[in-house]
GROMACS .gro file of C-alpha atoms in nm:
model
  210
    1MET     CA    1  -5.699  -2.532  -6.397
    2ALA     CA    2  -5.556  -2.272  -6.634
    3LEU     CA    3  -5.180  -2.288  -6.676
    4GLU     CA    4  -4.995  -1.974  -6.568
    5LYS     CA    5  -4.641  -1.892  -6.468
    6GLY     CA    6  -4.706  -1.892  -6.093
    7ILE     CA    7  -4.858  -2.241  -6.110
    8ILE     CA    8  -4.564  -2.366  -6.319
    9VAL     CA    9  -4.308  -2.223  -6.073
   10ALA     CA   10  -4.489  -2.370  -5.771
   11ALA     CA   11  -4.499  -2.712  -5.936
   12ALA     CA   12  -4.131  -2.682  -6.030
   13LEU     CA   13  -4.039  -2.606  -5.667
   14ARG     CA   14  -4.234  -2.912  -5.550
   15LEU     CA   15  -4.051  -3.120  -5.811
   16LEU     CA   16  -3.719  -2.973  -5.696
   17GLN     CA   17  -3.796  -3.081  -5.342
   18ASP     CA   18  -3.879  -3.432  -5.458
   19LYS     CA   19  -3.625  -3.498  -5.734
   20GLY     CA   20  -3.349  -3.241  -5.681
   21LEU     CA   21  -3.204  -3.003  -5.938
   22ASP     CA   22  -3.066  -3.281  -6.158
   23GLY     CA   23  -3.407  -3.448  -6.171
   24LEU     CA   24  -3.592  -3.131  -6.267
   25THR     CA   25  -3.666  -3.148  -6.640
   26LEU     CA   26  -3.926  -2.963  -6.844
   27ARG     CA   27  -4.067  -3.294  -6.962
   28ARG     CA   28  -4.110  -3.418  -6.605
   29LEU     CA   29  -4.257  -3.084  -6.501
   30ALA     CA   30  -4.505  -3.096  -6.790
   31GLY     CA   31  -4.606  -3.444  -6.678
   32GLU     CA   32  -4.666  -3.319  -6.323
   33LEU     CA   33  -4.891  -3.047  -6.464
   34GLY     CA   34  -5.071  -3.282  -6.702
   35VAL     CA   35  -4.966  -3.098  -7.017
   36GLN     CA   36  -4.723  -3.148  -7.304
   37ALA     CA   37  -4.380  -2.986  -7.267
   38PRO     CA   38  -4.434  -2.730  -7.549
   39ALA     CA   39  -4.723  -2.580  -7.350
   40LEU     CA   40  -4.470  -2.456  -7.092
   41TYR     CA   41  -4.296  -2.237  -7.349
   42TRP     CA   42  -4.596  -2.004  -7.360
   43HIS     CA   43  -4.501  -1.905  -7.005
   44VAL     CA   44  -4.123  -1.960  -6.977
   45LYS     CA   45  -3.885  -1.919  -7.272
   46ASN     CA   46  -3.645  -2.190  -7.157
   47LYS     CA   47  -3.529  -2.381  -6.850
   48GLN     CA   48  -3.299  -2.100  -6.738
   49GLU     CA   49  -3.591  -1.858  -6.720
   50LEU     CA   50  -3.780  -2.117  -6.517
   51LEU     CA   51  -3.487  -2.158  -6.277
   52ASP     CA   52  -3.459  -1.778  -6.240
   53ALA     CA   53  -3.829  -1.761  -6.154
   54MET     CA   54  -3.795  -2.048  -5.906
   55ALA     CA   55  -3.503  -1.877  -5.730
   56ALA     CA   56  -3.699  -1.549  -5.715
   57ALA     CA   57  -3.996  -1.730  -5.561
   58MET     CA   58  -3.775  -1.912  -5.312
   59THR     CA   59  -3.608  -1.590  -5.196
   60ALA     CA   60  -3.920  -1.370  -5.202
   61ALA     CA   61  -3.993  -1.405  -4.830
   62HIS     CA   62  -3.632  -1.313  -4.760
   63MET     CA   63  -3.675  -0.969  -4.914
   64THR     CA   64  -3.843  -0.829  -4.601
   65ARG     CA   65  -3.549  -0.886  -4.367
   66PRO     CA   66  -3.551  -0.646  -4.069
   67ALA     CA   67  -3.367  -0.316  -4.100
   68LEU     CA   68  -3.080  -0.233  -3.865
   69ALA     CA   69  -3.255  -0.042  -3.588
   70ASP     CA   70  -2.950   0.010  -3.364
   71PRO     CA   71  -2.620   0.079  -3.549
   72ALA     CA   72  -2.426  -0.046  -3.245
   73ALA     CA   73  -2.589  -0.389  -3.289
   74TRP     CA   74  -2.461  -0.440  -3.645
   75ARG     CA   75  -2.286  -0.771  -3.557
   76GLU     CA   76  -2.606  -0.927  -3.427
   77TRP     CA   77  -2.790  -0.793  -3.733
   78MET     CA   78  -2.533  -0.945  -3.970
   79ARG     CA   79  -2.545  -1.274  -3.779
   80ASP     CA   80  -2.923  -1.280  -3.818
   81TYR     CA   81  -2.875  -1.192  -4.188
   82ALA     CA   82  -2.650  -1.497  -4.230
   83HIS     CA   83  -2.881  -1.733  -4.045
   84ARG     CA   84  -3.179  -1.619  -4.249
   85ASP     CA   85  -2.982  -1.678  -4.570
   86ARG     CA   86  -2.884  -2.025  -4.456
   87ALA     CA   87  -3.240  -2.117  -4.358
   88MET     CA   88  -3.372  -1.988  -4.690
   89LEU     CA   89  -3.121  -2.187  -4.896
   90ASN     CA   90  -3.195  -2.497  -4.690
   91SER     CA   91  -3.570  -2.457  -4.734
   92TYR     CA   92  -3.545  -2.651  -5.062
   93ARG     CA   93  -3.339  -2.945  -5.175
   94ASP     CA   94  -3.045  -2.812  -5.380
   95GLY     CA   95  -3.150  -2.459  -5.287
   96ALA     CA   96  -2.791  -2.333  -5.285
   97ARG     CA   97  -2.719  -2.474  -5.632
   98LEU     CA   98  -3.042  -2.324  -5.764
   99VAL     CA   99  -2.968  -1.973  -5.639
  100ALA     CA  100  -2.600  -1.988  -5.739
  101GLY     CA  101  -2.691  -2.066  -6.098
  102THR     CA  102  -2.956  -1.799  -6.149
  103ARG     CA  103  -2.976  -1.424  -6.203
  104PRO     CA  104  -3.044  -1.218  -5.891
  105SER     CA  105  -3.399  -1.091  -5.860
  106PRO     CA  106  -3.429  -0.711  -5.911
  107LEU     CA  107  -3.577  -0.701  -5.561
  108LEU     CA  108  -3.250  -0.837  -5.426
  109PHE     CA  109  -3.068  -0.521  -5.531
  110GLU     CA  110  -3.315  -0.319  -5.324
  111VAL     CA  111  -3.239  -0.540  -5.023
  112VAL     CA  112  -2.864  -0.495  -5.074
  113GLU     CA  113  -2.910  -0.118  -5.113
  114ARG     CA  114  -3.089  -0.100  -4.777
  115SER     CA  115  -2.832  -0.330  -4.617
  116VAL     CA  116  -2.541  -0.115  -4.736
  117ALA     CA  117  -2.714   0.193  -4.595
  118SER     CA  118  -2.763   0.012  -4.264
  119LEU     CA  119  -2.395  -0.075  -4.237
  120GLU     CA  120  -2.299   0.281  -4.333
  121SER     CA  121  -2.504   0.399  -4.035
  122ALA     CA  122  -2.280   0.177  -3.819
  123GLY     CA  123  -1.970   0.352  -3.954
  124PHE     CA  124  -1.866   0.136  -4.251
  125THR     CA  125  -1.781   0.290  -4.585
  126ALA     CA  126  -2.005   0.187  -4.874
  127GLY     CA  127  -1.720  -0.022  -5.014
  128ASP     CA  128  -1.655  -0.210  -4.691
  129ALA     CA  129  -2.028  -0.260  -4.639
  130VAL     CA  130  -2.052  -0.422  -4.983
  131ARG     CA  131  -1.740  -0.633  -4.917
  132GLY     CA  132  -1.881  -0.751  -4.585
  133LEU     CA  133  -2.222  -0.837  -4.727
  134PHE     CA  134  -2.069  -1.022  -5.020
  135ALA     CA  135  -1.826  -1.209  -4.793
  136VAL     CA  136  -2.107  -1.324  -4.563
  137SER     CA  137  -2.335  -1.419  -4.854
  138SER     CA  138  -2.058  -1.614  -5.027
  139TYR     CA  139  -1.967  -1.790  -4.702
  140VAL     CA  140  -2.328  -1.891  -4.639
  141ALA     CA  141  -2.381  -2.008  -4.998
  142GLY     CA  142  -2.063  -2.217  -4.991
  143PHE     CA  143  -2.143  -2.363  -4.650
  144VAL     CA  144  -2.495  -2.464  -4.755
  145LEU     CA  145  -2.368  -2.602  -5.086
  146GLU     CA  146  -2.141  -2.841  -4.893
  147GLU     CA  147  -2.415  -2.905  -4.637
  148GLN     CA  148  -2.662  -3.012  -4.904
  149ALA     CA  149  -2.407  -3.204  -5.112
  150ASP     CA  150  -2.298  -3.399  -4.805
  151ARG     CA  151  -2.653  -3.523  -4.749
  152MET     CA  152  -2.676  -3.654  -5.106
  153ARG     CA  153  -2.338  -3.826  -5.133
  154PRO     CA  154  -2.378  -4.202  -5.193
  155ASP     CA  155  -2.132  -4.279  -4.911
  156ALA     CA  156  -2.295  -4.041  -4.661
  157ASP     CA  157  -2.387  -4.335  -4.435
  158GLY     CA  158  -2.082  -4.545  -4.525
  159ALA     CA  159  -1.814  -4.683  -4.300
  160MET     CA  160  -1.588  -4.434  -4.123
  161PRO     CA  161  -1.217  -4.432  -4.212
  162ASP     CA  162  -0.957  -4.566  -3.971
  163LEU     CA  163  -0.943  -4.268  -3.734
  164ALA     CA  164  -0.625  -4.380  -3.562
  165ALA     CA  165  -0.439  -4.393  -3.893
  166PHE     CA  166  -0.589  -4.062  -4.001
  167GLN     CA  167  -0.486  -3.903  -3.670
  168GLU     CA  168  -0.131  -4.025  -3.714
  169ALA     CA  169  -0.109  -3.897  -4.073
  170HIS     CA  170  -0.285  -3.564  -4.013
  171PRO     CA  171  -0.244  -3.461  -3.647
  172ARG     CA  172  -0.287  -3.085  -3.702
  173LEU     CA  173  -0.598  -3.135  -3.914
  174MET     CA  174  -0.748  -3.359  -3.646
  175ALA     CA  175  -0.664  -3.101  -3.377
  176GLY     CA  176  -0.841  -2.837  -3.582
  177LEU     CA  177  -1.144  -3.058  -3.646
  178ALA     CA  178  -1.167  -3.134  -3.274
  179GLU     CA  179  -1.200  -2.760  -3.216
  180VAL     CA  180  -1.434  -2.699  -3.510
  181GLY     CA  181  -1.665  -2.997  -3.461
  182ASP     CA  182  -1.883  -3.129  -3.742
  183PRO     CA  183  -1.768  -2.935  -4.054
  184GLN     CA  184  -2.133  -2.898  -4.159
  185GLY     CA  185  -2.262  -2.840  -3.806
  186GLU     CA  186  -2.387  -2.536  -3.624
  187ARG     CA  187  -2.066  -2.478  -3.429
  188SER     CA  188  -1.862  -2.483  -3.750
  189PHE     CA  189  -2.101  -2.238  -3.918
  190GLU     CA  190  -2.090  -2.000  -3.624
  191GLY     CA  191  -1.710  -2.018  -3.601
  192GLY     CA  192  -1.657  -1.926  -3.967
  193LEU     CA  193  -1.914  -1.649  -3.947
  194ARG     CA  194  -1.747  -1.510  -3.636
  195LEU     CA  195  -1.414  -1.486  -3.820
  196ILE     CA  196  -1.575  -1.277  -4.096
  197LEU     CA  197  -1.751  -1.050  -3.847
  198ASP     CA  198  -1.430  -1.012  -3.647
  199GLY     CA  199  -1.258  -0.899  -3.967
  200MET     CA  200  -1.534  -0.648  -4.034
  201GLU     CA  201  -1.508  -0.518  -3.678
  202ALA     CA  202  -1.131  -0.479  -3.707
  203ARG     CA  203  -1.180  -0.289  -4.032
  204LEU     CA  204  -1.441  -0.066  -3.869
  205ARG     CA  205  -1.201   0.018  -3.583
  206GLN     CA  206  -0.931   0.102  -3.835
  207GLU     CA  207  -1.163   0.336  -4.021
  208THR     CA  208  -1.276   0.497  -3.694
  209PHE     CA  209  -0.921   0.586  -3.588
  210GLU     CA  210  -0.783   0.693  -3.927
   0.00000   0.00000   0.00000
């Protein structure tokens, strides 16, 4: 099998899934491909270029997200946007860390351009559309980063702290957590996303009546 960039990237993504980002080395990747590490440099200049290509491949399917057909349904569209982002980042082990540390694919700017235009059709200014998209993307990336880190922590299955003592020391925090649920769970994700979308909606009303 002839070595080419697409084959290298596919193997690197498989290795990422198996070993995680910290375990992904060019030497280990070369071993997976049955070549010496210097052979990889004919196709990728360095590890950063490899990581950029991996992130581009991981997000490629995400570039065809549906356009906003009904401007009045922008909240549902943004919610779907967030859920697609979360699913994409969770499709690979350490997916959030990989994307956060790489350059955006040129195709991503085309997606953002279309998304800004969609939100403008719903009444947002270009600036507020960009702010909203960035806020949602940053929220999703941060949420998934914690989600994935939590799974890999050595004490993830360890003993729970003394909840009675914790409740006594931090009653307001416990009251909030009771409302939020699992901090990395679906209800928590939806609640944070709703706050962002509520803020966007309030901003849209303000712009409408100015």
